XYZ file of C-alpha atoms in Angstrom:
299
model
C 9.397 -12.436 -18.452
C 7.686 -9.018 -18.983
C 8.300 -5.758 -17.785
C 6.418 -5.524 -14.369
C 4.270 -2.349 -14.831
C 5.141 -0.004 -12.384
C 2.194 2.561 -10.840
C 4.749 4.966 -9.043
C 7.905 6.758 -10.047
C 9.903 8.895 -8.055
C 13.104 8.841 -5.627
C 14.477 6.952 -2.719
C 15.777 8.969 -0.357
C 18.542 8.166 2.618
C 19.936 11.444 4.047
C 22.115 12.900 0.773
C 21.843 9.635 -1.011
C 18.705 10.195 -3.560
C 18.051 7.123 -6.017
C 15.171 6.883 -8.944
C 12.772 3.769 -8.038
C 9.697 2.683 -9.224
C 7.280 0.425 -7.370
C 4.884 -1.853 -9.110
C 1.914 -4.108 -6.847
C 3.493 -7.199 -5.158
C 0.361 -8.602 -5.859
C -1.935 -10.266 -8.706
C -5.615 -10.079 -9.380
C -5.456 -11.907 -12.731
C -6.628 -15.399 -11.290
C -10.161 -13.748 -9.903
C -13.383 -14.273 -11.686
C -15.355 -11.158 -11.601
C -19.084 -12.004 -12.259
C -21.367 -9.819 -12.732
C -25.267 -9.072 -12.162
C -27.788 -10.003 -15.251
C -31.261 -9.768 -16.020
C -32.234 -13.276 -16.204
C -34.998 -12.141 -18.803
C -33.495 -9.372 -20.776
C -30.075 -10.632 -20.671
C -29.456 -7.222 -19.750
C -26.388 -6.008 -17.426
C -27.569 -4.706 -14.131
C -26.566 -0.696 -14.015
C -26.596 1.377 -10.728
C -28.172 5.335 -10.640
C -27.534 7.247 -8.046
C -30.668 8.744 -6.373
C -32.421 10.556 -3.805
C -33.360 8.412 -0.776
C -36.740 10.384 -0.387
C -37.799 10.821 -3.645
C -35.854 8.123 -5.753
C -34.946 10.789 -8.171
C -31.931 10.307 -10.106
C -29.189 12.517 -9.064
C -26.702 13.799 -11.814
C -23.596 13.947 -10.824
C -22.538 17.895 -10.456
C -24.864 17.776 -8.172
C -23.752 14.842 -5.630
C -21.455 16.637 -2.750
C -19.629 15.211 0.173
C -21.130 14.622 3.829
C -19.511 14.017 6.718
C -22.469 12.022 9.437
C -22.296 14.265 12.787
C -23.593 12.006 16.490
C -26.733 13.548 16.249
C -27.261 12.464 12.753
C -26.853 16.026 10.833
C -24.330 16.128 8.043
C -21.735 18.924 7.342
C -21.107 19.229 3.680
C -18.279 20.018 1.569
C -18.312 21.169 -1.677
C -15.773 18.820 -4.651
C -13.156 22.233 -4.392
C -13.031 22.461 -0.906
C -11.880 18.482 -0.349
C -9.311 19.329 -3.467
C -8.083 21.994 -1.527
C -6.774 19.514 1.059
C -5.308 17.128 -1.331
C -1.742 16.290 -1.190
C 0.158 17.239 -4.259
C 1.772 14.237 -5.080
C 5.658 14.047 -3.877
C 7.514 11.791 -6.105
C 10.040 10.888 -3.070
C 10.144 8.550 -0.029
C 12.169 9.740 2.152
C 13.174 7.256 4.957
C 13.210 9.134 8.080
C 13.947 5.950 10.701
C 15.253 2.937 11.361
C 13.518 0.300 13.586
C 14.331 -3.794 14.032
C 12.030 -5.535 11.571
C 10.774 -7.427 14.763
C 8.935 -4.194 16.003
C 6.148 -3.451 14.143
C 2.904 -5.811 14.777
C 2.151 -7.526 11.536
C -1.486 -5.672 12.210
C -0.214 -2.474 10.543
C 1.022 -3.998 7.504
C -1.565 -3.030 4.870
C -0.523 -3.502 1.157
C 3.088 -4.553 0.002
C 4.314 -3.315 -3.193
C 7.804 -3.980 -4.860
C 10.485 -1.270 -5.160
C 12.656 -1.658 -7.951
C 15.409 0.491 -9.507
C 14.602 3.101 -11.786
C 17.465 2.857 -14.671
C 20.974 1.558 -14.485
C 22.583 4.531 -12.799
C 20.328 3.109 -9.623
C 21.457 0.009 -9.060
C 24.402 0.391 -7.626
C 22.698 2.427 -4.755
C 19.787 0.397 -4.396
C 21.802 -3.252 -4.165
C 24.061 -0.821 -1.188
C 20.895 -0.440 0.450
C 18.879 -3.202 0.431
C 22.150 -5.255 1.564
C 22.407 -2.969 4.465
C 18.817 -3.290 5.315
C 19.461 -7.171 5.908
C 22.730 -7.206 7.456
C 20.823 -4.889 10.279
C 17.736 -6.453 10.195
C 16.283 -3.021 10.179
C 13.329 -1.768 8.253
C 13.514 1.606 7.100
C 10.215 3.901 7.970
C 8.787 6.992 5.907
C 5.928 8.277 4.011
C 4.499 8.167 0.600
C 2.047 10.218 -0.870
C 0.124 8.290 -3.074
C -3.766 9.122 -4.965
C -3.753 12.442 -2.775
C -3.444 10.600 0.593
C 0.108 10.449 2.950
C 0.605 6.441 3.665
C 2.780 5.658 6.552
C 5.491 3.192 4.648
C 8.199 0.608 5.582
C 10.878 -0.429 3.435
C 12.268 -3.799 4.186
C 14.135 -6.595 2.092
C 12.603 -8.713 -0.228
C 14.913 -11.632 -1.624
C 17.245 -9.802 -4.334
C 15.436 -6.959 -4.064
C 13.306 -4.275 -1.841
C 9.801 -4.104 -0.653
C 7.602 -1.132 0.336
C 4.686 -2.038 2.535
C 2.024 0.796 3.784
C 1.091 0.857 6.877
C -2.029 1.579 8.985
C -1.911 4.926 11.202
C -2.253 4.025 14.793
C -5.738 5.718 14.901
C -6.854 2.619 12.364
C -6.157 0.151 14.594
C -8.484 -1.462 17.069
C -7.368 -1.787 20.850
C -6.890 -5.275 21.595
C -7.144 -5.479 24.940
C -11.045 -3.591 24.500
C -11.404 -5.969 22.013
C -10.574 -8.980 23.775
C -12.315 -7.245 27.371
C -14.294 -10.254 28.067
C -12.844 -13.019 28.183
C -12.311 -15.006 31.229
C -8.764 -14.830 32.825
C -9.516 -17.851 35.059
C -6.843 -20.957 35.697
C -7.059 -23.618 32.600
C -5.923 -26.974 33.335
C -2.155 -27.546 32.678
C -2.653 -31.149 30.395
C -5.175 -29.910 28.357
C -3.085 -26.969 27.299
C -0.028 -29.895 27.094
C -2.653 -31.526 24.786
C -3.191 -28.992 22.426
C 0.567 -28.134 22.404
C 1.133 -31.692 21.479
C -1.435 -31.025 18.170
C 0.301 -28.438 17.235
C 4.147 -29.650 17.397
C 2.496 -32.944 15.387
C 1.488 -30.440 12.416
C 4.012 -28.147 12.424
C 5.899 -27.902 8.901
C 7.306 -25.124 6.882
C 4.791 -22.939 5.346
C 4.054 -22.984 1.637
C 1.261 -21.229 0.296
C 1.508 -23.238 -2.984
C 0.281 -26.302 -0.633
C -3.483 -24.376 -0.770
C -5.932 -23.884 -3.045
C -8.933 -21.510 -3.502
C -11.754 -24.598 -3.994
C -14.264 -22.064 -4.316
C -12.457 -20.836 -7.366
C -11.559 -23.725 -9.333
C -14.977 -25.066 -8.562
C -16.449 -21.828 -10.627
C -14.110 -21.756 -13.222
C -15.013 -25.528 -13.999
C -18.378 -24.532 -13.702
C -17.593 -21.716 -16.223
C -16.130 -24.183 -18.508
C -17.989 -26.705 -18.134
C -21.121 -23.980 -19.419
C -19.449 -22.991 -21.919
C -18.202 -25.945 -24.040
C -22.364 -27.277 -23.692
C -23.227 -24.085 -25.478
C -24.611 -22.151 -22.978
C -22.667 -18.595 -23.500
C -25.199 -15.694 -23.715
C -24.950 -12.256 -25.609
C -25.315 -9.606 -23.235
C -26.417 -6.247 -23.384
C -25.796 -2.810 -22.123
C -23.086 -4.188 -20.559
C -0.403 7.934 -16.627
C 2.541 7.405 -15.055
C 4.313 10.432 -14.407
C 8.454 9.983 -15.555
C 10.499 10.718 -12.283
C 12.460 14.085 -12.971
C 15.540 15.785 -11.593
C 19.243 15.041 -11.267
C 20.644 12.305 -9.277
C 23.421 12.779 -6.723
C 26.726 11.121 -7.102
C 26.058 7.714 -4.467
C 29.264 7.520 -3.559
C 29.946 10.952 -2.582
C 26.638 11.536 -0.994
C 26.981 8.374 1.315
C 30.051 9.398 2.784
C 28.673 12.868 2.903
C 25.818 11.560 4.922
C 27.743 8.997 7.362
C 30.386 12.186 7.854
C 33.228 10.201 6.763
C 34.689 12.238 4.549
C 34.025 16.136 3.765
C 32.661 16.915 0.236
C 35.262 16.710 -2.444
C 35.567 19.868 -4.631
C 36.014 19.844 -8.418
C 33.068 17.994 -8.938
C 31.734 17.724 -12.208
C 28.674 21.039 -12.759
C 26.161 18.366 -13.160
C 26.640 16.893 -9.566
C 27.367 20.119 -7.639
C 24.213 21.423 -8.797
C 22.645 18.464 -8.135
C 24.080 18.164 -4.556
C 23.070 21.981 -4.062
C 19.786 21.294 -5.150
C 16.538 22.610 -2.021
C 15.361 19.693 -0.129
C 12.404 20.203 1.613
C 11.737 18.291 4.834
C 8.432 15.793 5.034
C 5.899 17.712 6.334
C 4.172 15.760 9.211
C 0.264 15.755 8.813
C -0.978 17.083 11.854
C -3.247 14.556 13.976
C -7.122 14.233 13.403
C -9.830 14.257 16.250
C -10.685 10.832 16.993
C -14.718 10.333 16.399
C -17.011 8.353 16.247
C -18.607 9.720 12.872
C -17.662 8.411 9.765
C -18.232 10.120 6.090
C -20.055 8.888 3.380
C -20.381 9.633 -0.235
């Protein structure tokens, strides 16, 4: 089987314990059929400008900016510098500041799971010593990830023989329920009819296997495209880096006892692992809460 590509490097961190990890997307796009728009008489592909909405002018790029839509329908702007300016560099560490039962977060917040995987041999040890921990508490571990310029909330959790990372939406990103869900009627419901419908459901209960469905929709259109082209109907158309993770990794061992305060630091360590135990670690900065609005920006 072939290398899964990974999109992130960096370093799992767990109090003292530091371990190199990459992640790489949990899931695969390769079975979609991406059509596209075509000129039915030119054969031509269909191409997007950006223009003016009064004027239709096209608009060259360096000169497209930012807006952010105000209530009364003015826009402040921002210039490509100043939005740079509050980019995120990008920390090449996820730091796993809590603990919480994998029970406790709504299955609402989960957003997109990737797979964490160790980062070279020297790894495995630590990351086998914490993804076994991980199930024996039934705990998912909770930090942040800076990823593309933007902080993702993130929760580690088991994944068969290995671990998965899965952001997670802010609180601010998720609807209230209960304003959601504001009218409907709270009235009495008749007890057999709800004894009915249990009875439905106990019948057709069975373990879940997503292998068991299919997207019709898809195979229908890739028989479609098949079927097109073997009757020699295929057209000519027209017009139509990771970063390596870096610095020194602590001795596992030593720094998991150091954390747990089981034992103190042993001295004669090797130069290579003193300095790497010595080494300045900076605290997660917490981003500081935005005004809730009712605006949205647009590009």
């Amino acid at each position: 089987m072939a290398t899964a590509r990974s999109f992130w490097k960096g370093h799992l961190r767990l109090a003292l314990v530091t371990i190199p990890i990459r992640l790489v997307s949990a899931t695969a796009s390769e079975d979609k059929i991406a059509l596209h728009q075509v000129d039915r008489k030119s054969k031509q592909r269909i191409r997007y400008q950006k223009v003016a909405g009064e004027t239709g002018k096209v608009v060259p790029q360096s000169d497209i900016v930012q807006g952010y839509e105000l209530d009364d329908g003015s826009y402040v702007l921002f210039e490509p510098d100043e939005l740079d300016k509050l980019k995120l560099s990008t920390r090449h560490t996820i730091e796993l500041t809590e603990f919480v039962d994998a029970c406790s977060i709504d299955p609402l917040y989960f957003d997109n799971p990737y797979y964490v995987l160790p980062d070279g041999d020297v790894a495995e040890e630590g990351y086998r010593i914490i993804r076994d921990a991980l199930k024996s508490s039934k705990k998912y571990g909770v930090g942040q990830l800076t990823m593309r310029g933007r902080e993702n909330l993130i929760a580690m959790k088991p994944s068969g023989e290995g671990l998965m990372v899965e952001t997670l939406r802010y609180a601010n990103e998720v609807r209230d329920a209960d304003e959601v869900f504001a009218d409907i009627g709270r009235g009495k419901l008749r007890p057999e009819l709800i004894e009915m419908a249990k009875q439905l459901i106990d019948e057709r209960t069975q373990k879940f296997d997503p292998g068991d469905f299919k997207n019709h929709y898809a195979e229908a259109l890739r028989k479609l495209v098949k079927d097109k082209v073997e009757g020699g109907e295929s057209t000519e158309i027209g017009g139509g880096d990771e970063r390596p993770a870096g610095g020194t990794v602590i001795d596992f061992m030593d720094a998991l006892r150091r954390s747990t305060g089981k034992t103190p630091a042993k001295s004669g360590r090797s130069p290579a692992k003193t300095a790497a135990s010595h080494q300045k670690r900076e605290p997660a900065k917490r981003s500081k809460a935005r005004p809730k609005t009712k605006s949205r920006a647009r590009g």
